[in-house]
């Protein structure tokens, strides 16, 4: 009988952790799981620029009628401008607003499948926990290229490039634009240059996922590698998220971008993405995109917003340095120095699953399987406790 044969789903490693942590009554619990930014009081604040834009929107908005399959086109263009800057590939890039960047990942996966049913998507080993499920559900093959070196905690660029030498015209190479999730280890600029040359020569499609622009070295600095690639490769696809740098998590605000060899071809592909959207969710939610559009097109609001993102970035980098310093002090060892070098919200600690379990069961410190911690979830008063607990393993 239909439905009666179904077994319960395997729990999502990130979302199920949040539920478990919320239910934990230990007053010392530390939530280093899901990737949300928190201030030093443990609160994920609504950004000031968002609050102001919301007030304006409340007054200005006169209808809740449908917007359209591609969502807010002014939002799409403003986000393309933010991610691409002056990159010449902007002339052939088109965007579609999606329900979060996960929606964008899925829509792009669907059109890749429609174009090349036996395409393989290459993911970094490790990669964001939802990359493989999304690509596989769209019917694409998934394989992994070497990325994170568990010894150095850096990118193993040589092994990565050696593996990608085998990628050809039926391959897609998914790269994190900045602030790699989960490892915190970013591809150096020279790595972007190498991948660019290989994509041009070998014909694979670069797929860039940008979810943390502004959390690494700065809003412009974080996308230099991506922009280098975008200007040179014949075609690429890109996803952008407003969850983190606009703090719009629950508003599901993201976009998919396609840049083919010509604008005409990009627009044809856009119709296929719209077709995929129509047959799944139809249209994205409006609220988050309306706010982002307003902020990015108002000089004063944009300036406020950029300053707020910079404050968040500095808090996260400060926490990285403080945690690494405390661990160095307490252990007289440089073992955890890499935490200060990593970029963005996350670092992979290189601890075993058994050690993760001890952290959770004995110390109520919650981290994502594979040893990922969300630095942006730490409160300064917890640094000592986290360092002590880690060193007890
Ligand atoms: C994360 O990696 O924790 C976030 O991007 C949340 C999510 O959707 O998985």
PDB file of N, CA, C and O in Angstrom, residues 114-147:
ATOM      1  N   UNK A 114      18.749  18.294 -16.532  1.00  0.00           N
ATOM      2  CA  UNK A 114      18.003  18.383 -17.800  1.00  0.00           C
ATOM      3  C   UNK A 114      18.959  18.501 -18.980  1.00  0.00           C
ATOM      4  O   UNK A 114      18.712  17.973 -20.063  1.00  0.00           O
ATOM      5  N   UNK A 115      20.082  19.174 -18.758  1.00  0.00           N
ATOM      6  CA  UNK A 115      21.041  19.390 -19.843  1.00  0.00           C
ATOM      7  C   UNK A 115      21.908  18.157 -20.089  1.00  0.00           C
ATOM      8  O   UNK A 115      22.128  17.757 -21.221  1.00  0.00           O
ATOM      9  N   UNK A 116      22.387  17.547 -18.997  1.00  0.00           N
ATOM     10  CA  UNK A 116      23.338  16.434 -19.099  1.00  0.00           C
ATOM     11  C   UNK A 116      22.960  15.380 -18.056  1.00  0.00           C
ATOM     12  O   UNK A 116      23.455  15.419 -16.926  1.00  0.00           O
ATOM     13  N   UNK A 117      22.051  14.441 -18.426  1.00  0.00           N
ATOM     14  CA  UNK A 117      21.518  13.515 -17.411  1.00  0.00           C
ATOM     15  C   UNK A 117      22.593  12.699 -16.682  1.00  0.00           C
ATOM     16  O   UNK A 117      22.381  12.327 -15.525  1.00  0.00           O
ATOM     17  N   UNK A 118      23.732  12.439 -17.333  1.00  0.00           N
ATOM     18  CA  UNK A 118      24.761  11.644 -16.634  1.00  0.00           C
ATOM     19  C   UNK A 118      25.883  12.519 -16.066  1.00  0.00           C
ATOM     20  O   UNK A 118      27.009  12.045 -15.860  1.00  0.00           O
ATOM     21  N   UNK A 119      25.579  13.776 -15.788  1.00  0.00           N
ATOM     22  CA  UNK A 119      26.610  14.669 -15.221  1.00  0.00           C
ATOM     23  C   UNK A 119      27.010  14.209 -13.813  1.00  0.00           C
ATOM     24  O   UNK A 119      26.210  13.624 -13.085  1.00  0.00           O
ATOM     25  N   UNK A 120      28.264  14.482 -13.467  1.00  0.00           N
ATOM     26  CA  UNK A 120      28.774  14.199 -12.121  1.00  0.00           C
ATOM     27  C   UNK A 120      29.126  15.511 -11.445  1.00  0.00           C
ATOM     28  O   UNK A 120      29.803  16.356 -12.036  1.00  0.00           O
ATOM     29  N   UNK A 121      28.646  15.678 -10.222  1.00  0.00           N
ATOM     30  CA  UNK A 121      29.021  16.865  -9.444  1.00  0.00           C
ATOM     31  C   UNK A 121      30.139  16.466  -8.489  1.00  0.00           C
ATOM     32  O   UNK A 121      29.981  15.531  -7.697  1.00  0.00           O
ATOM     33  N   UNK A 122      31.256  17.177  -8.580  1.00  0.00           N
ATOM     34  CA  UNK A 122      32.392  16.924  -7.696  1.00  0.00           C
ATOM     35  C   UNK A 122      32.313  17.868  -6.502  1.00  0.00           C
ATOM     36  O   UNK A 122      32.256  19.085  -6.673  1.00  0.00           O
ATOM     37  N   UNK A 123      32.288  17.265  -5.311  1.00  0.00           N
ATOM     38  CA  UNK A 123      32.243  18.053  -4.079  1.00  0.00           C
ATOM     39  C   UNK A 123      33.580  17.959  -3.370  1.00  0.00           C
ATOM     40  O   UNK A 123      34.276  16.943  -3.477  1.00  0.00           O
ATOM     41  N   UNK A 124      33.903  18.991  -2.600  1.00  0.00           N
ATOM     42  CA  UNK A 124      35.126  18.922  -1.791  1.00  0.00           C
ATOM     43  C   UNK A 124      34.912  17.908  -0.671  1.00  0.00           C
ATOM     44  O   UNK A 124      33.807  17.766  -0.153  1.00  0.00           O
ATOM     45  N   UNK A 125      35.951  17.224  -0.324  1.00  0.00           N
ATOM     46  CA  UNK A 125      35.915  16.285   0.798  1.00  0.00           C
ATOM     47  C   UNK A 125      36.607  16.991   1.972  1.00  0.00           C
ATOM     48  O   UNK A 125      37.814  17.169   1.943  1.00  0.00           O
ATOM     49  N   UNK A 126      35.923  17.520   2.860  1.00  0.00           N
ATOM     50  CA  UNK A 126      34.528  17.574   3.232  1.00  0.00           C
ATOM     51  C   UNK A 126      33.747  18.687   2.494  1.00  0.00           C
ATOM     52  O   UNK A 126      34.370  19.581   1.926  1.00  0.00           O
ATOM     53  N   UNK A 127      32.396  18.628   2.597  1.00  0.00           N
ATOM     54  CA  UNK A 127      31.607  19.729   2.061  1.00  0.00           C
ATOM     55  C   UNK A 127      30.376  19.951   2.946  1.00  0.00           C
ATOM     56  O   UNK A 127      30.135  19.185   3.883  1.00  0.00           O
ATOM     57  N   UNK A 128      29.619  20.983   2.637  1.00  0.00           N
ATOM     58  CA  UNK A 128      28.384  21.302   3.359  1.00  0.00           C
ATOM     59  C   UNK A 128      27.476  20.060   3.363  1.00  0.00           C
ATOM     60  O   UNK A 128      27.267  19.435   2.325  1.00  0.00           O
ATOM     61  N   UNK A 129      26.927  19.748   4.523  1.00  0.00           N
ATOM     62  CA  UNK A 129      26.184  18.493   4.708  1.00  0.00           C
ATOM     63  C   UNK A 129      24.996  18.345   3.753  1.00  0.00           C
ATOM     64  O   UNK A 129      24.561  17.233   3.477  1.00  0.00           O
ATOM     65  N   UNK A 130      24.462  19.447   3.234  1.00  0.00           N
ATOM     66  CA  UNK A 130      23.295  19.350   2.365  1.00  0.00           C
ATOM     67  C   UNK A 130      23.653  19.332   0.873  1.00  0.00           C
ATOM     68  O   UNK A 130      22.768  19.173   0.034  1.00  0.00           O
ATOM     69  N   UNK A 131      24.927  19.514   0.533  1.00  0.00           N
ATOM     70  CA  UNK A 131      25.295  19.512  -0.894  1.00  0.00           C
ATOM     71  C   UNK A 131      24.986  18.167  -1.552  1.00  0.00           C
ATOM     72  O   UNK A 131      24.299  18.111  -2.582  1.00  0.00           O
ATOM     73  N   UNK A 132      25.504  17.095  -0.971  1.00  0.00           N
ATOM     74  CA  UNK A 132      25.308  15.772  -1.600  1.00  0.00           C
ATOM     75  C   UNK A 132      23.826  15.391  -1.669  1.00  0.00           C
ATOM     76  O   UNK A 132      23.351  14.984  -2.739  1.00  0.00           O
ATOM     77  N   UNK A 133      23.039  15.534  -0.563  1.00  0.00           N
ATOM     78  CA  UNK A 133      21.620  15.175  -0.671  1.00  0.00           C
ATOM     79  C   UNK A 133      20.892  15.950  -1.772  1.00  0.00           C
ATOM     80  O   UNK A 133      20.078  15.379  -2.498  1.00  0.00           O
ATOM     81  N   UNK A 134      21.176  17.228  -1.899  1.00  0.00           N
ATOM     82  CA  UNK A 134      20.478  18.021  -2.926  1.00  0.00           C
ATOM     83  C   UNK A 134      20.851  17.519  -4.321  1.00  0.00           C
ATOM     84  O   UNK A 134      19.984  17.302  -5.174  1.00  0.00           O
ATOM     85  N   UNK A 135      22.126  17.322  -4.554  1.00  0.00           N
ATOM     86  CA  UNK A 135      22.572  16.899  -5.893  1.00  0.00           C
ATOM     87  C   UNK A 135      22.043  15.494  -6.223  1.00  0.00           C
ATOM     88  O   UNK A 135      21.584  15.241  -7.333  1.00  0.00           O
ATOM     89  N   UNK A 136      22.088  14.620  -5.226  1.00  0.00           N
ATOM     90  CA  UNK A 136      21.620  13.242  -5.467  1.00  0.00           C
ATOM     91  C   UNK A 136      20.115  13.209  -5.698  1.00  0.00           C
ATOM     92  O   UNK A 136      19.625  12.460  -6.537  1.00  0.00           O
ATOM     93  N   UNK A 137      19.375  13.994  -4.940  1.00  0.00           N
ATOM     94  CA  UNK A 137      17.917  14.008  -5.113  1.00  0.00           C
ATOM     95  C   UNK A 137      17.551  14.520  -6.502  1.00  0.00           C
ATOM     96  O   UNK A 137      16.534  14.116  -7.076  1.00  0.00           O
ATOM     97  N   UNK A 138      18.385  15.388  -7.055  1.00  0.00           N
ATOM     98  CA  UNK A 138      18.134  15.872  -8.424  1.00  0.00           C
ATOM     99  C   UNK A 138      18.556  14.822  -9.460  1.00  0.00           C
ATOM    100  O   UNK A 138      18.393  15.042 -10.656  1.00  0.00           O
ATOM    101  N   UNK A 139      19.127  13.726  -9.004  1.00  0.00           N
ATOM    102  CA  UNK A 139      19.484  12.627  -9.913  1.00  0.00           C
ATOM    103  C   UNK A 139      20.895  12.721 -10.465  1.00  0.00           C
ATOM    104  O   UNK A 139      21.246  12.009 -11.409  1.00  0.00           O
ATOM    105  N   UNK A 140      21.714  13.574  -9.884  1.00  0.00           N
ATOM    106  CA  UNK A 140      23.087  13.717 -10.379  1.00  0.00           C
ATOM    107  C   UNK A 140      24.029  12.771  -9.634  1.00  0.00           C
ATOM    108  O   UNK A 140      23.785  12.427  -8.471  1.00  0.00           O
ATOM    109  N   UNK A 141      25.099  12.372 -10.319  1.00  0.00           N
ATOM    110  CA  UNK A 141      26.127  11.576  -9.644  1.00  0.00           C
ATOM    111  C   UNK A 141      26.944  12.514  -8.767  1.00  0.00           C
ATOM    112  O   UNK A 141      27.193  13.666  -9.138  1.00  0.00           O
ATOM    113  N   UNK A 142      27.377  12.001  -7.635  1.00  0.00           N
ATOM    114  CA  UNK A 142      28.205  12.813  -6.738  1.00  0.00           C
ATOM    115  C   UNK A 142      29.523  12.101  -6.475  1.00  0.00           C
ATOM    116  O   UNK A 142      29.533  10.913  -6.153  1.00  0.00           O
ATOM    117  N   UNK A 143      30.622  12.835  -6.655  1.00  0.00           N
ATOM    118  CA  UNK A 143      31.941  12.293  -6.286  1.00  0.00           C
ATOM    119  C   UNK A 143      32.700  13.380  -5.520  1.00  0.00           C
ATOM    120  O   UNK A 143      32.285  14.527  -5.502  1.00  0.00           O
ATOM    121  N   UNK A 144      33.775  12.968  -4.896  1.00  0.00           N
ATOM    122  CA  UNK A 144      34.508  13.905  -4.028  1.00  0.00           C
ATOM    123  C   UNK A 144      35.941  14.084  -4.501  1.00  0.00           C
ATOM    124  O   UNK A 144      36.596  13.120  -4.888  1.00  0.00           O
ATOM    125  N   UNK A 145      36.437  15.317  -4.435  1.00  0.00           N
ATOM    126  CA  UNK A 145      37.873  15.549  -4.673  1.00  0.00           C
ATOM    127  C   UNK A 145      38.543  15.854  -3.329  1.00  0.00           C
ATOM    128  O   UNK A 145      37.896  16.404  -2.421  1.00  0.00           O
ATOM    129  N   UNK A 146      39.831  15.472  -3.185  1.00  0.00           N
ATOM    130  CA  UNK A 146      40.515  15.744  -1.915  1.00  0.00           C
ATOM    131  C   UNK A 146      40.532  17.250  -1.650  1.00  0.00           C
ATOM    132  O   UNK A 146      40.757  18.036  -2.565  1.00  0.00           O
ATOM    133  N   UNK A 147      40.273  17.635  -0.426  1.00  0.00           N
ATOM    134  CA  UNK A 147      40.241  19.075  -0.120  1.00  0.00           C
ATOM    135  C   UNK A 147      40.916  19.372   1.221  1.00  0.00           C
ATOM    136  O   UNK A 147      41.982  19.964   1.273  1.00  0.00           O
TER     137      UNK A 147
END
